[in-house]
């Protein structure tokens, strides 16, 4: 595809598809150009470099998080909805979770999300820096909760690229974890129950989010 028929939107959307399938390690201009049926050099007419492209891709997926009408729902419902959508978005795009360690994401999509998040906590009764802290506490909770799944997805791809069998590798890890848990009855019982060693029980995300928001609400005037 000639450079004059490419658009930045096409490039960024295709980059998101590539990242979803191949992860951070699979993003390069040659692979992207191949998907676009264009020379890799043509991409550089629309984005500065790979890092710039990653930031643009990261901002695009922020639009998947709904921004609830604060005239129609209470702050608590809005906070839970946005946190749940954010968690689901990170699950669909695990590369974004990993990229937070190396990139500063910004753009119109993230700005809209961040502004609406502040509005949610201001509606609750938090003012100024209190709203900032409330928003940051929920965001970091969601991001941290999404990290194990993102790491597993990356590790699985790496094992497959090296010609290995992820099921065998993870099985070996479980066996080693069981050995390391000798004499630790609580952990050993969890491993023996065939739980995912790196995972968490069902509804762990919801349980933690409710506890976090309960604590915030308790600190508001009237314990709202």
Tab-separated table of C-alpha atoms in Angstrom:
chain	number	residue	atom	x	y	z
A	1	UNK	CA	0.000	0.000	0.000
A	2	UNK	CA	1.598	3.327	-1.037
A	3	UNK	CA	2.269	5.789	1.745
A	4	UNK	CA	-0.241	8.304	0.356
A	5	UNK	CA	-3.089	5.792	0.756
A	6	UNK	CA	-2.177	4.907	4.344
A	7	UNK	CA	-3.699	6.808	7.234
A	8	UNK	CA	-2.489	7.091	10.792
A	9	UNK	CA	-5.743	5.512	11.981
A	10	UNK	CA	-5.154	2.441	9.783
A	11	UNK	CA	-1.621	2.112	11.064
A	12	UNK	CA	-2.559	2.437	14.722
A	13	UNK	CA	-5.503	0.017	14.499
A	14	UNK	CA	-3.317	-2.523	12.729
A	15	UNK	CA	-0.633	-2.033	15.382
A	16	UNK	CA	-3.211	-2.867	18.068
A	17	UNK	CA	-4.121	-6.077	16.201
A	18	UNK	CA	-0.452	-7.007	15.919
A	19	UNK	CA	0.179	-6.281	19.587
A	20	UNK	CA	-2.856	-8.331	20.646
A	21	UNK	CA	-1.591	-11.323	18.675
A	22	UNK	CA	2.176	-11.047	19.104
A	23	UNK	CA	2.720	-8.914	22.213
A	24	UNK	CA	5.263	-6.147	22.701
A	25	UNK	CA	8.067	-8.327	21.381
A	26	UNK	CA	6.196	-8.820	18.104
A	27	UNK	CA	5.762	-5.136	17.282
A	28	UNK	CA	8.159	-3.950	14.595
A	29	UNK	CA	7.774	-1.842	11.502
A	30	UNK	CA	8.501	-4.701	9.105
A	31	UNK	CA	5.745	-6.897	10.550
A	32	UNK	CA	3.374	-3.938	10.619
A	33	UNK	CA	4.176	-3.035	7.019
A	34	UNK	CA	3.520	-6.620	5.972
A	35	UNK	CA	0.060	-6.525	7.539
A	36	UNK	CA	-0.660	-3.218	5.841
A	37	UNK	CA	0.722	-4.543	2.519
A	38	UNK	CA	3.063	-1.585	2.509
A	39	UNK	CA	6.768	-0.922	2.805
A	40	UNK	CA	7.878	-0.413	6.382
A	41	UNK	CA	9.359	2.944	5.390
A	42	UNK	CA	5.885	4.195	4.433
A	43	UNK	CA	4.773	3.857	8.043
A	44	UNK	CA	7.366	6.435	9.101
A	45	UNK	CA	5.519	9.109	7.143
A	46	UNK	CA	2.743	8.843	9.737
A	47	UNK	CA	4.480	7.889	13.023
A	48	UNK	CA	7.890	8.921	14.303
A	49	UNK	CA	9.101	5.565	15.594
A	50	UNK	CA	8.079	2.358	17.341
A	51	UNK	CA	7.720	4.049	20.736
A	52	UNK	CA	5.475	6.727	19.252
A	53	UNK	CA	3.360	4.012	17.628
A	54	UNK	CA	3.033	2.118	20.905
A	55	UNK	CA	1.809	5.235	22.711
A	56	UNK	CA	-0.744	5.879	19.947
A	57	UNK	CA	-1.943	2.265	20.117
A	58	UNK	CA	-2.202	2.477	23.880
A	59	UNK	CA	-4.300	5.616	23.678
A	60	UNK	CA	-6.676	4.113	21.112
A	61	UNK	CA	-7.772	1.225	23.333
A	62	UNK	CA	-8.704	3.628	26.134
A	63	UNK	CA	-11.880	4.333	24.189
A	64	UNK	CA	-13.071	0.829	25.174
A	65	UNK	CA	-13.669	2.040	28.741
A	66	UNK	CA	-17.179	3.429	29.110
A	67	UNK	CA	-17.728	6.840	30.717
A	68	UNK	CA	-21.015	6.572	32.630
A	69	UNK	CA	-23.456	9.459	32.883
A	70	UNK	CA	-23.000	10.837	36.380
A	71	UNK	CA	-26.507	12.266	36.292
A	72	UNK	CA	-27.902	8.764	35.811
A	73	UNK	CA	-25.825	6.658	38.237
A	74	UNK	CA	-24.286	7.183	41.666
A	75	UNK	CA	-20.545	7.631	42.068
A	76	UNK	CA	-20.076	4.124	43.447
A	77	UNK	CA	-21.790	2.475	40.478
A	78	UNK	CA	-19.798	4.649	38.071
A	79	UNK	CA	-16.519	3.796	39.817
A	80	UNK	CA	-17.233	0.065	39.693
A	81	UNK	CA	-18.279	0.206	36.037
A	82	UNK	CA	-15.184	2.130	34.949
A	83	UNK	CA	-12.831	-0.062	36.973
A	84	UNK	CA	-14.459	-3.194	35.576
A	85	UNK	CA	-14.204	-1.910	32.009
A	86	UNK	CA	-10.568	-0.937	32.564
A	87	UNK	CA	-9.770	-4.387	33.944
A	88	UNK	CA	-11.478	-6.035	30.960
A	89	UNK	CA	-9.613	-3.745	28.552
A	90	UNK	CA	-6.286	-4.712	30.106
A	91	UNK	CA	-7.320	-8.355	29.736
A	92	UNK	CA	-7.914	-7.884	26.004
A	93	UNK	CA	-4.663	-5.948	25.554
A	94	UNK	CA	-2.130	-7.409	28.035
A	95	UNK	CA	0.762	-5.726	26.215
A	96	UNK	CA	-0.494	-2.395	27.564
A	97	UNK	CA	-0.098	-3.604	31.151
A	98	UNK	CA	3.531	-4.519	30.489
A	99	UNK	CA	4.232	-1.318	28.577
A	100	UNK	CA	3.357	0.840	31.594
A	101	UNK	CA	6.748	-0.158	32.996
A	102	UNK	CA	8.610	1.478	30.111
A	103	UNK	CA	6.345	4.129	28.572
A	104	UNK	CA	4.402	7.184	29.693
A	105	UNK	CA	1.006	6.859	28.044
A	106	UNK	CA	-0.930	9.964	27.125
A	107	UNK	CA	-3.380	11.163	24.505
A	108	UNK	CA	-6.976	12.179	23.965
A	109	UNK	CA	-8.458	8.780	24.854
A	110	UNK	CA	-6.619	8.458	28.159
A	111	UNK	CA	-7.245	12.125	28.960
A	112	UNK	CA	-11.011	11.665	28.571
A	113	UNK	CA	-10.881	8.620	30.833
A	114	UNK	CA	-8.770	10.358	33.489
A	115	UNK	CA	-10.937	13.491	33.481
A	116	UNK	CA	-14.125	11.458	33.891
A	117	UNK	CA	-12.542	9.402	36.665
A	118	UNK	CA	-11.791	12.583	38.596
A	119	UNK	CA	-15.401	13.689	38.056
A	120	UNK	CA	-16.587	10.394	39.575
A	121	UNK	CA	-14.617	10.898	42.792
A	122	UNK	CA	-15.456	14.571	42.993
A	123	UNK	CA	-19.129	13.566	42.766
A	124	UNK	CA	-18.496	11.234	45.705
A	125	UNK	CA	-17.284	14.162	47.805
A	126	UNK	CA	-13.528	13.995	47.379
A	127	UNK	CA	-11.968	17.384	46.636
A	128	UNK	CA	-8.719	18.411	44.991
A	129	UNK	CA	-5.839	16.078	45.783
A	130	UNK	CA	-8.253	13.698	47.560
A	131	UNK	CA	-9.920	12.958	44.212
A	132	UNK	CA	-6.482	12.433	42.671
A	133	UNK	CA	-5.551	9.942	45.379
A	134	UNK	CA	-8.845	8.077	45.082
A	135	UNK	CA	-8.517	7.785	41.299
A	136	UNK	CA	-4.870	6.718	41.547
A	137	UNK	CA	-5.632	4.091	44.201
A	138	UNK	CA	-8.271	2.420	42.037
A	139	UNK	CA	-6.169	2.645	38.877
A	140	UNK	CA	-3.107	1.065	40.468
A	141	UNK	CA	-5.286	-1.667	41.978
A	142	UNK	CA	-6.742	-2.503	38.558
A	143	UNK	CA	-3.339	-2.409	36.869
A	144	UNK	CA	-1.737	-4.612	39.506
A	145	UNK	CA	-4.590	-7.097	39.344
A	146	UNK	CA	-4.175	-7.379	35.564
A	147	UNK	CA	-0.387	-7.899	35.735
A	148	UNK	CA	-0.266	-11.698	36.367
A	149	UNK	CA	-2.422	-12.499	33.343
A	150	UNK	CA	-0.330	-10.183	31.168
A	151	UNK	CA	2.874	-11.865	32.337
A	152	UNK	CA	1.424	-15.329	31.656
A	153	UNK	CA	0.387	-14.313	28.137
A	154	UNK	CA	3.884	-12.984	27.408
A	155	UNK	CA	5.567	-16.066	28.857
A	156	UNK	CA	3.313	-18.373	26.855
A	157	UNK	CA	4.240	-16.638	23.599
A	158	UNK	CA	7.939	-16.791	24.460
A	159	UNK	CA	7.781	-20.521	25.213
A	160	UNK	CA	5.957	-21.165	21.942
A	161	UNK	CA	8.443	-19.059	19.954
A	162	UNK	CA	11.268	-21.140	21.452
A	163	UNK	CA	9.523	-24.321	20.320
A	164	UNK	CA	8.419	-25.358	23.789
A	165	UNK	CA	5.120	-26.592	25.170
A	166	UNK	CA	3.579	-24.065	27.605
A	167	UNK	CA	1.502	-26.770	29.302
A	168	UNK	CA	4.618	-28.785	30.079
A	169	UNK	CA	6.516	-25.738	31.321
A	170	UNK	CA	3.694	-24.617	33.593
A	171	UNK	CA	3.258	-28.175	34.834
A	172	UNK	CA	6.934	-28.247	35.796
A	173	UNK	CA	6.485	-24.944	37.647
A	174	UNK	CA	3.545	-26.382	39.585
A	175	UNK	CA	5.624	-29.418	40.558
A	176	UNK	CA	8.463	-27.177	41.754
A	177	UNK	CA	5.998	-24.986	43.646
A	178	UNK	CA	4.582	-28.050	45.370
A	179	UNK	CA	8.094	-29.093	46.398
A	180	UNK	CA	8.873	-25.609	47.716
A	181	UNK	CA	5.660	-25.599	49.769
A	182	UNK	CA	6.663	-28.631	51.844
A	183	UNK	CA	5.992	-27.768	55.478
A	184	UNK	CA	3.719	-24.845	54.529
A	185	UNK	CA	0.251	-26.374	54.983
A	186	UNK	CA	-1.897	-23.518	53.723
A	187	UNK	CA	0.020	-23.006	50.487
A	188	UNK	CA	0.428	-26.748	49.951
A	189	UNK	CA	-3.323	-27.271	50.322
A	190	UNK	CA	-3.961	-24.624	47.666
A	191	UNK	CA	-1.484	-26.170	45.249
A	192	UNK	CA	-2.806	-29.682	45.897
A	193	UNK	CA	-6.304	-28.440	45.030
A	194	UNK	CA	-4.971	-27.805	41.472
A	195	UNK	CA	-5.334	-24.046	41.808
A	196	UNK	CA	-3.397	-21.889	39.365
A	197	UNK	CA	-0.272	-21.067	41.365
A	198	UNK	CA	0.127	-17.679	39.689
A	199	UNK	CA	-3.608	-17.017	39.569
A	200	UNK	CA	-6.199	-16.035	42.131
A	201	UNK	CA	-9.559	-17.368	43.324
A	202	UNK	CA	-12.711	-16.416	41.451
A	203	UNK	CA	-13.994	-12.877	42.091
A	204	UNK	CA	-10.695	-11.758	43.606
A	205	UNK	CA	-10.835	-8.601	41.491
A	206	UNK	CA	-14.402	-7.784	42.515
A	207	UNK	CA	-13.700	-8.587	46.172
A	208	UNK	CA	-10.703	-6.254	46.284
A	209	UNK	CA	-12.440	-3.476	44.370
A	210	UNK	CA	-15.440	-3.540	46.698
A	211	UNK	CA	-13.173	-3.470	49.737
A	212	UNK	CA	-11.209	-0.529	48.323
A	213	UNK	CA	-14.331	1.484	47.517
A	214	UNK	CA	-15.879	0.585	50.897
A	215	UNK	CA	-12.814	2.054	52.593
A	216	UNK	CA	-13.041	5.215	50.528
A	217	UNK	CA	-16.751	5.595	51.221
A	218	UNK	CA	-16.176	5.169	54.953
A	219	UNK	CA	-13.856	8.180	54.922
A	220	UNK	CA	-16.433	10.481	53.338
A	221	UNK	CA	-18.696	12.740	55.404
A	222	UNK	CA	-21.575	10.578	56.505
A	223	UNK	CA	-19.753	7.412	55.357
A	224	UNK	CA	-21.202	7.533	51.849
